[in-house]
Tab-separated table of C-alpha atoms in Angstrom:
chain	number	residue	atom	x	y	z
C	1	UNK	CA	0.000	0.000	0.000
C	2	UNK	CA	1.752	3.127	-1.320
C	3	UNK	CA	-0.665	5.623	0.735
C	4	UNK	CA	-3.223	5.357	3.483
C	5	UNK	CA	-5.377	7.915	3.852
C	6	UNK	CA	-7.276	8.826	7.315
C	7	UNK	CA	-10.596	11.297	6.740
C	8	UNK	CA	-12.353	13.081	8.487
C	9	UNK	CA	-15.983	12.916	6.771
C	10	UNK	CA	-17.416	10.292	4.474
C	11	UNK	CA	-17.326	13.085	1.498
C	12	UNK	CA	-14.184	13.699	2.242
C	13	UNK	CA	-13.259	10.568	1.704
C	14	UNK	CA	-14.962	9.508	-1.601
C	15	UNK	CA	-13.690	13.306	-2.474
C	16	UNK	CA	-9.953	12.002	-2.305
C	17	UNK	CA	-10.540	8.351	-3.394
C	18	UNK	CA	-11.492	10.140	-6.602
C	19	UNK	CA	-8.924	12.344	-7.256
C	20	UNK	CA	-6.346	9.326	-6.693
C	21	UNK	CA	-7.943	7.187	-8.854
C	22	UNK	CA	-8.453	9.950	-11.278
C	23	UNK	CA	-4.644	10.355	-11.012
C	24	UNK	CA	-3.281	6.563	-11.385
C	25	UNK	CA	-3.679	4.432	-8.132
C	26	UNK	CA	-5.987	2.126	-7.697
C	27	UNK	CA	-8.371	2.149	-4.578
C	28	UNK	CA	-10.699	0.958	-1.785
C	29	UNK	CA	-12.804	2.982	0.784
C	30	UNK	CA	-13.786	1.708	3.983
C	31	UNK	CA	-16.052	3.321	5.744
C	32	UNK	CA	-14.707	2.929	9.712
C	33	UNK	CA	-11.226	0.730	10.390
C	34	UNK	CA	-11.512	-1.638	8.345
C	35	UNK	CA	-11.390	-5.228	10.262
C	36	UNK	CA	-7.830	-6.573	12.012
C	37	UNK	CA	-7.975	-9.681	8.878
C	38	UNK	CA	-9.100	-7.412	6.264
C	39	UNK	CA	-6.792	-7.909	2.918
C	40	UNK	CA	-7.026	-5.430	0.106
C	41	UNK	CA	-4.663	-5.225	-3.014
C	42	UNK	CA	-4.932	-1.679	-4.229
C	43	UNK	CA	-2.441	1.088	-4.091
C	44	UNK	CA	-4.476	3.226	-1.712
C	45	UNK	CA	-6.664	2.592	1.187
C	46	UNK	CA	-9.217	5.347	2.094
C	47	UNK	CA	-10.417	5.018	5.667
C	48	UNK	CA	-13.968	7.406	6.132
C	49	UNK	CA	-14.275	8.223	9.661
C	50	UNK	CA	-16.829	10.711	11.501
C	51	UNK	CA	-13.898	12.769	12.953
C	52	UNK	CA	-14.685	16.237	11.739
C	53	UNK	CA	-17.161	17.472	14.312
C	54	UNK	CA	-16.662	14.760	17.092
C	55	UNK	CA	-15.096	15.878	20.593
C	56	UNK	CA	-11.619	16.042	20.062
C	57	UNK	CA	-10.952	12.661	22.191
C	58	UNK	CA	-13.143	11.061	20.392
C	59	UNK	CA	-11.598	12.401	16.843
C	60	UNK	CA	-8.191	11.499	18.050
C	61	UNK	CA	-9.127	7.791	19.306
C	62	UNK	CA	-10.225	7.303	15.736
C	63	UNK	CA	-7.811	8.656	13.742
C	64	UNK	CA	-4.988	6.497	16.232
C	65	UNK	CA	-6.908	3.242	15.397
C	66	UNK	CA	-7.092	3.493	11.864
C	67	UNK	CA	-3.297	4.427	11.747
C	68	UNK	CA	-3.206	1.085	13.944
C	69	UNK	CA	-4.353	-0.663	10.892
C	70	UNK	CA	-2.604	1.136	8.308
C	71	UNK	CA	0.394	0.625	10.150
C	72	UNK	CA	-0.506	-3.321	10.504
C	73	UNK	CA	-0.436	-3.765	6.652
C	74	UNK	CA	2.604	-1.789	5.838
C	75	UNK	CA	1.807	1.733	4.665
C	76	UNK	CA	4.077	3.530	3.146
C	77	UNK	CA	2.529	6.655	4.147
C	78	UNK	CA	0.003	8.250	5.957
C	79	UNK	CA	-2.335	11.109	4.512
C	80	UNK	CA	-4.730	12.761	6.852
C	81	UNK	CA	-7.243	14.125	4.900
C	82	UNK	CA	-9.721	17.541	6.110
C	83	UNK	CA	-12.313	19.988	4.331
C	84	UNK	CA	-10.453	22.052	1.775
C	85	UNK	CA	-11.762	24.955	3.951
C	86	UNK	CA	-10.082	23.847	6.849
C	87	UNK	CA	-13.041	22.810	8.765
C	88	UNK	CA	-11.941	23.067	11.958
C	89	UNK	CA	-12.532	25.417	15.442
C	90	UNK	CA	-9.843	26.949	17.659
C	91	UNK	CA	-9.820	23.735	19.826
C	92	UNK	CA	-9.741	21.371	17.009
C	93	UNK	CA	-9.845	18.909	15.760
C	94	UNK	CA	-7.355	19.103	13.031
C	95	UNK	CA	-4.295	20.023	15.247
C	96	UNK	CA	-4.950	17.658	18.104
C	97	UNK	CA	-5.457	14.736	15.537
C	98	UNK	CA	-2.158	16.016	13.717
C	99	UNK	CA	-0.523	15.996	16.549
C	100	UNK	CA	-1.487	12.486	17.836
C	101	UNK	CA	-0.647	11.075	14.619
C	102	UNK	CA	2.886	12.465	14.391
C	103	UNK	CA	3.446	11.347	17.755
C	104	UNK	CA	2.249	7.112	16.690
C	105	UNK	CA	4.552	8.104	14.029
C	106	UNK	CA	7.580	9.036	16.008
C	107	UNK	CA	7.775	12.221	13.543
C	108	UNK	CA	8.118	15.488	14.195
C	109	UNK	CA	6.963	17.311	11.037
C	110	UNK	CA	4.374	17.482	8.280
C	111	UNK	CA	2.394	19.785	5.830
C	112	UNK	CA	-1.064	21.535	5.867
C	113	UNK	CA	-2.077	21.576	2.554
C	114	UNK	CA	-5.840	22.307	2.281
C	115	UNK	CA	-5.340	24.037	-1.374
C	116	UNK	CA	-7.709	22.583	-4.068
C	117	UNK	CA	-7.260	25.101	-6.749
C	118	UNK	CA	-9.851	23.076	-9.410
C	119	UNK	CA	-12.358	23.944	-6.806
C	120	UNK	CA	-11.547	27.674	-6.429
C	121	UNK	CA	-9.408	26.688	-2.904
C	122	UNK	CA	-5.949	28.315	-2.763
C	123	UNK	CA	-3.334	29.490	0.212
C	124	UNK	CA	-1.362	32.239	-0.390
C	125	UNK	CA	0.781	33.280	1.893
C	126	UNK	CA	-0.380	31.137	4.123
C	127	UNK	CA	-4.329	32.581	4.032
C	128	UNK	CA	-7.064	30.165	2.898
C	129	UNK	CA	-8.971	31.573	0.183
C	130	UNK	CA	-12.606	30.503	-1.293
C	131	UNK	CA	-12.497	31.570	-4.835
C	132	UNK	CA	-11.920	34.933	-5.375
C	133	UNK	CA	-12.774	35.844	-1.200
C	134	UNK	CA	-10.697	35.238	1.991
C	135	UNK	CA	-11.919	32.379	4.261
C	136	UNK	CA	-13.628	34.340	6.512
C	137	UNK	CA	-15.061	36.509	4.674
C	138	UNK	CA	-16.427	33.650	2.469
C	139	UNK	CA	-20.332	31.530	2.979
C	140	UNK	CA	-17.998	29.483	5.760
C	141	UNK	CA	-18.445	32.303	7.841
C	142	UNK	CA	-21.458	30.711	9.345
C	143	UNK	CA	-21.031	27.073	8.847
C	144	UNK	CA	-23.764	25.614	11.281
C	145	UNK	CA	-20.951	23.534	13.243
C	146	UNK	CA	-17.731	24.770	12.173
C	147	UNK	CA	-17.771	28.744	11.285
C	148	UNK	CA	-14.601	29.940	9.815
C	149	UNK	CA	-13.729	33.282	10.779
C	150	UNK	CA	-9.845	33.235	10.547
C	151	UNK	CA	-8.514	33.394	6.976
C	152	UNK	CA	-4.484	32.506	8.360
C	153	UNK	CA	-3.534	28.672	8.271
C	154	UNK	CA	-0.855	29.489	10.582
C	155	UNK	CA	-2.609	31.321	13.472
C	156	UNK	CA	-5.244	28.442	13.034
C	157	UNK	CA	-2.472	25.731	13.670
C	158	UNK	CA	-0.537	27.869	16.496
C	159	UNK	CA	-4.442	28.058	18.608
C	160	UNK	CA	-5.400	24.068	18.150
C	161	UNK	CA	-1.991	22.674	17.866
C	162	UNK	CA	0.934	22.279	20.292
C	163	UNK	CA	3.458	22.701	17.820
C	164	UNK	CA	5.541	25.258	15.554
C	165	UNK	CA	4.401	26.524	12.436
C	166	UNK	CA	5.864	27.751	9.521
C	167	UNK	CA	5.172	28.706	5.530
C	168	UNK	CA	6.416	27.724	2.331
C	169	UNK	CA	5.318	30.139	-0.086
C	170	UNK	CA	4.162	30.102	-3.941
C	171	UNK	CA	7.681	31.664	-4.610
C	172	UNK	CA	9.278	28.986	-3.589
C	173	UNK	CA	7.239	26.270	-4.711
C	174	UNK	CA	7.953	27.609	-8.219
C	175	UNK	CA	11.805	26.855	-7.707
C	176	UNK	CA	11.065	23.334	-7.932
C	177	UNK	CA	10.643	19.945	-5.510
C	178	UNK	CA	14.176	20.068	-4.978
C	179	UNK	CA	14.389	23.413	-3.669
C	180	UNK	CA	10.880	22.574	-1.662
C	181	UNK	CA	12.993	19.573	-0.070
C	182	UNK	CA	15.653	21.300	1.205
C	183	UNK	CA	13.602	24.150	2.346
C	184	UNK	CA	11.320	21.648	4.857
C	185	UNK	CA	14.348	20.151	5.987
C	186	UNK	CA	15.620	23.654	7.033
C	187	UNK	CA	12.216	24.345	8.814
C	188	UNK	CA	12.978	21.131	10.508
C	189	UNK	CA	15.981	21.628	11.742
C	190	UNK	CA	14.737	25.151	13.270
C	191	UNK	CA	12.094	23.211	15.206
C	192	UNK	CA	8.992	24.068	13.224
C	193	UNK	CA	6.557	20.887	13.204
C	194	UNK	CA	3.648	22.121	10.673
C	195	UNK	CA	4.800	23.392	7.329
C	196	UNK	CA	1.245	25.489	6.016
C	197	UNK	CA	1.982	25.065	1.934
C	198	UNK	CA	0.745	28.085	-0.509
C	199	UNK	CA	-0.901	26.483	-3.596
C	200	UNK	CA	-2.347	28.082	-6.401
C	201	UNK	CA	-2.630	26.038	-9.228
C	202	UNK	CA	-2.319	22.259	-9.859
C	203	UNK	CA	1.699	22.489	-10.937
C	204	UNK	CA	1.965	23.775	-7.170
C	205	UNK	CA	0.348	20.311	-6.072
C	206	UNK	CA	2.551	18.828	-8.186
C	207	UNK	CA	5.958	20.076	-7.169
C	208	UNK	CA	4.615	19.212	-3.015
C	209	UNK	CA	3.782	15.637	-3.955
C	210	UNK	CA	7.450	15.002	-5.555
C	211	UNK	CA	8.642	16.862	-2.094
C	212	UNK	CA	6.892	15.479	0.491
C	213	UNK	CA	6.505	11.381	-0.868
C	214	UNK	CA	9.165	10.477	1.335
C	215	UNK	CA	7.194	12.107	4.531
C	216	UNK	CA	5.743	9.789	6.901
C	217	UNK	CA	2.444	11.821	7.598
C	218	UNK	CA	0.983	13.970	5.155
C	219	UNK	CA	-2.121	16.192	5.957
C	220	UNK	CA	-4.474	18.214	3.596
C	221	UNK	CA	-7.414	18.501	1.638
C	222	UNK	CA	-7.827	16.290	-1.649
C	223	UNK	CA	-5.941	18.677	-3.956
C	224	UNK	CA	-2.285	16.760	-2.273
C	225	UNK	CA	-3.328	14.023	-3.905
C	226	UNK	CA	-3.348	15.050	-7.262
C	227	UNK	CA	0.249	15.293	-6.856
C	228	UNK	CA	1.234	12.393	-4.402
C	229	UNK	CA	-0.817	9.982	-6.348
C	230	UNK	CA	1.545	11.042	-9.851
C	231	UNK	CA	4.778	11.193	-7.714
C	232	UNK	CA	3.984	7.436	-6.120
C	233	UNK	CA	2.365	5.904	-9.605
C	234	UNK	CA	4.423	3.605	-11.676
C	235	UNK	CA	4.131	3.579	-15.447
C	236	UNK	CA	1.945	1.635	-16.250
C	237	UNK	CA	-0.993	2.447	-13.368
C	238	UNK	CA	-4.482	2.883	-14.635
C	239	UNK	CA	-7.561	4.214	-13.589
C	240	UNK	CA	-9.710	2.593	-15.921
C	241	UNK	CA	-10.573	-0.798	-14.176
C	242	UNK	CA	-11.474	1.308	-10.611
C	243	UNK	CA	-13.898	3.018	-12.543
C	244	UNK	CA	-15.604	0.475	-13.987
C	245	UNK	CA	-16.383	-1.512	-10.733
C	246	UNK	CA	-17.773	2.056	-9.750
C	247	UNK	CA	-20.066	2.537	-12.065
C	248	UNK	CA	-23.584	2.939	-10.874
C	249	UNK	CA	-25.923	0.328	-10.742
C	250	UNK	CA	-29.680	-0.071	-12.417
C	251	UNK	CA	-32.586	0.440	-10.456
C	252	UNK	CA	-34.428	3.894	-8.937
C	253	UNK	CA	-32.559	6.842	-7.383
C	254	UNK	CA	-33.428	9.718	-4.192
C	255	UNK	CA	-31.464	12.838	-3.873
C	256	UNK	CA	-31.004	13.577	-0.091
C	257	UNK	CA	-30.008	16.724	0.655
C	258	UNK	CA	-28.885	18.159	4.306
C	259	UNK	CA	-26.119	20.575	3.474
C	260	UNK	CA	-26.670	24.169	4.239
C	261	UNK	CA	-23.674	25.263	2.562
C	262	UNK	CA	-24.303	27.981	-0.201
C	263	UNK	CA	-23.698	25.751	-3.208
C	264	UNK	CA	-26.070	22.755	-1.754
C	265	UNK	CA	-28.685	25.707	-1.746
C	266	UNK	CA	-27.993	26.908	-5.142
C	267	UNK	CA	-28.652	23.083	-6.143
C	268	UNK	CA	-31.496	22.429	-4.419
C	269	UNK	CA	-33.742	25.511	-6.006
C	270	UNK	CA	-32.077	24.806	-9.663
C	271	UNK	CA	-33.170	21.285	-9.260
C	272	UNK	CA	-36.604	21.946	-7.445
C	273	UNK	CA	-37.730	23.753	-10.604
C	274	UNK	CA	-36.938	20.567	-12.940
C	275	UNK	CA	-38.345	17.973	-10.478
C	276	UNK	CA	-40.619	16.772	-7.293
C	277	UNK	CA	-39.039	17.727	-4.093
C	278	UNK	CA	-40.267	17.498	-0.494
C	279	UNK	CA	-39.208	20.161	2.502
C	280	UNK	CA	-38.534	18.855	5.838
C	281	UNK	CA	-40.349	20.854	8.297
C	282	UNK	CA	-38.174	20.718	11.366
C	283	UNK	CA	-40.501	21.422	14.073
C	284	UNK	CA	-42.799	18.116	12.703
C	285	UNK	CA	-39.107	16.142	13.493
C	286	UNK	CA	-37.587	17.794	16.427
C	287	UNK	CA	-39.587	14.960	18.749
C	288	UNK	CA	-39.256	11.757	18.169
C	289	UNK	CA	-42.420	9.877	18.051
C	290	UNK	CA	-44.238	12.782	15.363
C	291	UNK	CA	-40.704	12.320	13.474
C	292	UNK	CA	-41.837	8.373	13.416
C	293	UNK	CA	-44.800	9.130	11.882
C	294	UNK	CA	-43.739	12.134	9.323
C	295	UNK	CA	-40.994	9.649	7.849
C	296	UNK	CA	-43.607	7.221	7.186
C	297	UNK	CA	-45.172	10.275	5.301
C	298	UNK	CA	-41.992	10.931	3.166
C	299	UNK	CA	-41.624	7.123	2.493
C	300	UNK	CA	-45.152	6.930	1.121
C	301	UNK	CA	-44.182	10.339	-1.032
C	302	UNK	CA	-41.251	8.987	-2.721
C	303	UNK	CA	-43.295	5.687	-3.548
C	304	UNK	CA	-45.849	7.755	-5.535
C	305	UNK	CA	-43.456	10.325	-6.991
C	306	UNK	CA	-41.595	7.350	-8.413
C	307	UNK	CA	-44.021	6.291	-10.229
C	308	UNK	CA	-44.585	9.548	-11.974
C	309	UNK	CA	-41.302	11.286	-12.791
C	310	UNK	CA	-38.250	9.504	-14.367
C	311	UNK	CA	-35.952	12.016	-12.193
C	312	UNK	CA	-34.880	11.374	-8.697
C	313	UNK	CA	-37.448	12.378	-5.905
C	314	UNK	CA	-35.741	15.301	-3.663
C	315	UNK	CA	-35.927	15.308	0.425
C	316	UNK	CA	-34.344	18.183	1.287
C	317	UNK	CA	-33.266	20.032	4.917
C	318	UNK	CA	-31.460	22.671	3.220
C	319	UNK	CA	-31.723	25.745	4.303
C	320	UNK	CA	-30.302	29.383	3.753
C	321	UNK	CA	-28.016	31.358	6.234
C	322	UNK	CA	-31.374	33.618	7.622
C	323	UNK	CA	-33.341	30.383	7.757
C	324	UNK	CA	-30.486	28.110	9.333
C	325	UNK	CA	-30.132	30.935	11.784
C	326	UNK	CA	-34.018	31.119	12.725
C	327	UNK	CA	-34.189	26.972	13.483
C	328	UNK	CA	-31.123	27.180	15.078
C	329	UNK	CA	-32.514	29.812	17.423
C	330	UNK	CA	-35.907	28.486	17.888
C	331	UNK	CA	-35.332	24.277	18.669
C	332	UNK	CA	-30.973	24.787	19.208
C	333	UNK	CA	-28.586	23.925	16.865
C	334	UNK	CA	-27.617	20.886	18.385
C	335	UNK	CA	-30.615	19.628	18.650
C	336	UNK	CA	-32.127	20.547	15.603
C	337	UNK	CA	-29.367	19.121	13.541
C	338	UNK	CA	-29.271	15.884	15.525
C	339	UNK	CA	-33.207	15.471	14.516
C	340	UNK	CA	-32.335	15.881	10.755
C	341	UNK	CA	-29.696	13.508	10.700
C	342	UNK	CA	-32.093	11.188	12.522
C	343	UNK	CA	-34.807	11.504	9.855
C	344	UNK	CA	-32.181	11.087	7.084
C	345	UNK	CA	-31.168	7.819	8.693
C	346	UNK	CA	-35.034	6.780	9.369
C	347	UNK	CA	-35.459	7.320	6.038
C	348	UNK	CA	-32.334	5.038	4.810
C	349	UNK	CA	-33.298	2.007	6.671
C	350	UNK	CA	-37.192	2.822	5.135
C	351	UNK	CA	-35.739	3.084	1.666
C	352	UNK	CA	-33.478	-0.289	1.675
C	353	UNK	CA	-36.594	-2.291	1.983
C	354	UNK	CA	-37.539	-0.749	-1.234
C	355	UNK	CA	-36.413	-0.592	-5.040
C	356	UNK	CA	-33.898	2.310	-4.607
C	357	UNK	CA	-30.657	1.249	-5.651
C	358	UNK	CA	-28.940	4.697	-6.157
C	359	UNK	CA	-28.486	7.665	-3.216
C	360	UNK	CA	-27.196	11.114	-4.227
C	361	UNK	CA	-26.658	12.845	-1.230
C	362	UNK	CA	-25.284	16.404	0.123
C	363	UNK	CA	-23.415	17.114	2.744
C	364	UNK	CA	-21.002	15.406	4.647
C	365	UNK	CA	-22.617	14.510	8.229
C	366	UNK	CA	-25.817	12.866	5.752
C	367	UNK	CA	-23.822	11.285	3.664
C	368	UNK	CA	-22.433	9.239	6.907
C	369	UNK	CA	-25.299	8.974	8.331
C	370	UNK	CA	-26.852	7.682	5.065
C	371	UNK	CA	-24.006	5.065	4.420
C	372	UNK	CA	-23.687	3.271	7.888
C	373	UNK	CA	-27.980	3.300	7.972
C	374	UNK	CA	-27.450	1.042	4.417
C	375	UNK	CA	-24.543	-1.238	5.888
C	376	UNK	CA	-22.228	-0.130	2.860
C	377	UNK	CA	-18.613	-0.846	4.771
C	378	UNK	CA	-16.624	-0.644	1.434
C	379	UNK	CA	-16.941	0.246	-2.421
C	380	UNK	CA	-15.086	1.216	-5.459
C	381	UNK	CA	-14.514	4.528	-6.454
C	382	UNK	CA	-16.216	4.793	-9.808
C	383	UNK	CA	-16.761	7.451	-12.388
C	384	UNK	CA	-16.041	11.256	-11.250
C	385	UNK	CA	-19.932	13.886	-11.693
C	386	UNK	CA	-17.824	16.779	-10.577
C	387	UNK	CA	-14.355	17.493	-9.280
C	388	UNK	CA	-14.398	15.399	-6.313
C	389	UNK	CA	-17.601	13.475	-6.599
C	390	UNK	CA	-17.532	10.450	-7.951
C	391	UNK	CA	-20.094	7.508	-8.250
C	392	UNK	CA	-18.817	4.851	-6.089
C	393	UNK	CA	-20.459	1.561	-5.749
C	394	UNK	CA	-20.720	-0.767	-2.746
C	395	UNK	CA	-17.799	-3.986	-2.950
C	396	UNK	CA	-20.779	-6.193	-1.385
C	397	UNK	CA	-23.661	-4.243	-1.751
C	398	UNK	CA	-25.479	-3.904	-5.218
C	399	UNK	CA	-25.842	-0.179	-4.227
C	400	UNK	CA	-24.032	3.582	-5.206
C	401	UNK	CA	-23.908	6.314	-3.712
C	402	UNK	CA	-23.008	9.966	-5.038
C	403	UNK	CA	-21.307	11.630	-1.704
C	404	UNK	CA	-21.115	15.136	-2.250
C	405	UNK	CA	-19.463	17.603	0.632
C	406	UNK	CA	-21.617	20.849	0.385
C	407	UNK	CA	-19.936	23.439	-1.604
C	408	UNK	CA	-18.873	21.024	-4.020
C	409	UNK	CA	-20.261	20.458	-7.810
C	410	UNK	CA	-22.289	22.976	-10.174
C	411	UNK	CA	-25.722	23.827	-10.014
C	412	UNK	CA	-26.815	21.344	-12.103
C	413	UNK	CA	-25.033	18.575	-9.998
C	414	UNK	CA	-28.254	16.600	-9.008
C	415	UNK	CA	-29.502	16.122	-12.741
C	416	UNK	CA	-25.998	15.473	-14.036
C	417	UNK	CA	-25.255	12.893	-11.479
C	418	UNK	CA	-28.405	11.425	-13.208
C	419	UNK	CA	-28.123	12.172	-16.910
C	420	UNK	CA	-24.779	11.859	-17.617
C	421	UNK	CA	-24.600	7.958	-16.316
C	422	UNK	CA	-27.371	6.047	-17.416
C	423	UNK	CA	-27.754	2.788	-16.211
């Protein structure tokens, strides 16, 4: 195994499984450690855990015990993968976990590299931008569980980690890998244990992955891979046979949708004018047993829209900053967002007595909650719908899934996702 990759959120995941496979190596994505006998044969294992908005402890446990079983089948390195916008608060959990895992490691440096310039995400200088706006001042500003309102990589490092941090700039990632080499071992020899790596286009990825595949523990967002996955491919390496296995299979589709983000809303209303789409009403799901009840109600929906449309039936929770802000206030946010994720999963283990064979889902806490709910522990990483997104298909399971992370895809990612890959 030439990389093993630790995520933080089942999006992320299938987000960097893509963009390896896109790139040459072959792959498999579990979702949770995978089991102490399991064998695989691909290049790259993706492990999908539920890390990114746990307690920190809890993050940290997790991301030590799939490094346990990285570590068991001989890695050759370690990529911890987060949210191209950094997804994190000033406690965590990116630095703790960092930490922790350079500790198992017995290594005292790595990289932040969250850039994923196809995407409109680039550092420079060291700041986070969302495509042509600063982090903070970005639609991350008021992320329902993770608001970003520092735009500096480094100061966001110094305030969770316990470490040094320094910078390696787009000026000198333009001198070349070899000159990036020697530069990181300079910052390591002056003590500094996080390197936070500018990036604005994809020949900047490329240069870090040529300097950093000889690094124990890599961290970033799915943009490193782009250039690990050419720097560790041999010649001959294809993509074409991971694809295949991950194509989507036959059989009738629903398009969950519990992102907030500003893209995931932009979706929803382009794709609520071409097709049927149902509005969870929070306050009918905020209890349990009326939730009981109303998911019955959606079940029976779906069932009848079926029959009528040849387009995937839309559930959606999405809501816009104002309206996020108004549930949040009136049942908590906690609360409220535990309730949707509940219906979501309701709704799963509904649905898998049924004919639906295909779930496109938004968001990154649904998309988890949607995948353990239908038992999927593994699948191929098929064909990509957007930078990112791919189809992926269940190893055991005749089911796929289209995981997107919220501010990923175009507007017209939910009929695309359709269209584009008839089955």
């Amino acid at each position: 195994m030439k990389i093993g990759i630790i995520a933080d959120d089942f999006t992320g995941a299938t987000d960097i499984a893509s963009f390896l496979v896109e790139n040459g190596l072959s792959v498999i994505q579990f979702n949770g450690v995978p089991k102490a006998d399991q064998v695989v044969d691909t290049d790259a294992v993706v492990i999908s855990l539920k890390s990114r908005s746990t307690p920190k402890e809890e993050a940290v446990a997790d991301s030590l015990a799939a490094l346990k079983w990285l570590k068991s089948d001989e890695c050759q390195q370690v990529y911890f993968k987060y949210c191209s916008t950094f997804d994190s608060t000033k406690e965590g959990n990116i630095g703790p976990v960092t930490d922790a895992l350079l500790d198992a490691l017995d290594s005292k440096m790595t990289i932040i590299s969250p850039a994923l310039p196809v995407n409109g995400r680039t550092v420079y200088k060291g700041y986070l931008f969302v495509l042509d706006q600063i982090l903070a001042d970005s639609p991350m500003k008021n992320h329902p569980l993770n608001p970003m309102t520092d735009s500096s990589l480094l100061r966001l490092m110094a305030m969770q980690a316990k470490g040094k941090v320094g910078l390696i700039t787009s000026d000198e990632l333009d001198k070349g890998s070899e000159f990036v080499k020697a530069r990181l071992q300079t910052l390591e020899d002056e003590g500094v244990n996080y390197v936070v790596m500018d990036a604005l286009t994809e020949a900047h990825l490329l240069t870090q992955g040529e300097a950093v595949k000889e690094m124990p523990l890599v961290t970033g967002g799915s943009g490193l891979a782009i250039g690990l996955a050419r720097a560790h491919r041999g010649e001959n390496l294809s993509s074409a046979l991971a694809k295949e296995k991950g194509y989507p299979v036959a059989g009738k589709a629903v398009i969950f949708s519990g992102s907030c983000s500003a893209m995931t809303n932009q979706q929803v209303a382009h794709y609520q004018t071409q097709a049927p789409s149902f509005a969870i009403d929070v306050a009918a799901i905020i209890e349990e047993p009326s939730r009981v009840n109303y998911v019955q109600d959606i079940v029976q929906w779906i069932e009848q829209t079926s029959e009528q449309t040849d387009f995937a039936p839309l559930i959606t929770a999405t809501s816009n900053a104002a309206k996020l802000a108004e549930i949040q206030q009136q049942f908590g946010a906690e609360k409220a967002s535990l309730a949707v994720e509940e219906t979501f999963r309701l709704l799963t283990l509904a649905l898998k007595e049924k004919d639906i064979t295909r779930f496109i889902i938004a968001g990154g806490e649904t998309s988890g909650v949607v995948t353990q709910a239908l038992g999927v522990e593994s699948f191929y990483i098929g064909p990509t719908i957007s930078p990112g997104v791919p189809w992926v298909k269940g190893v055991e399971k005749a089911i796929s899934l289209a995981l997107k992370s919220g501010n990923f895809g175009d507007v017209d990612f939910f009929m695309r996702a359709q269209k584009e890959f008839p089955v």
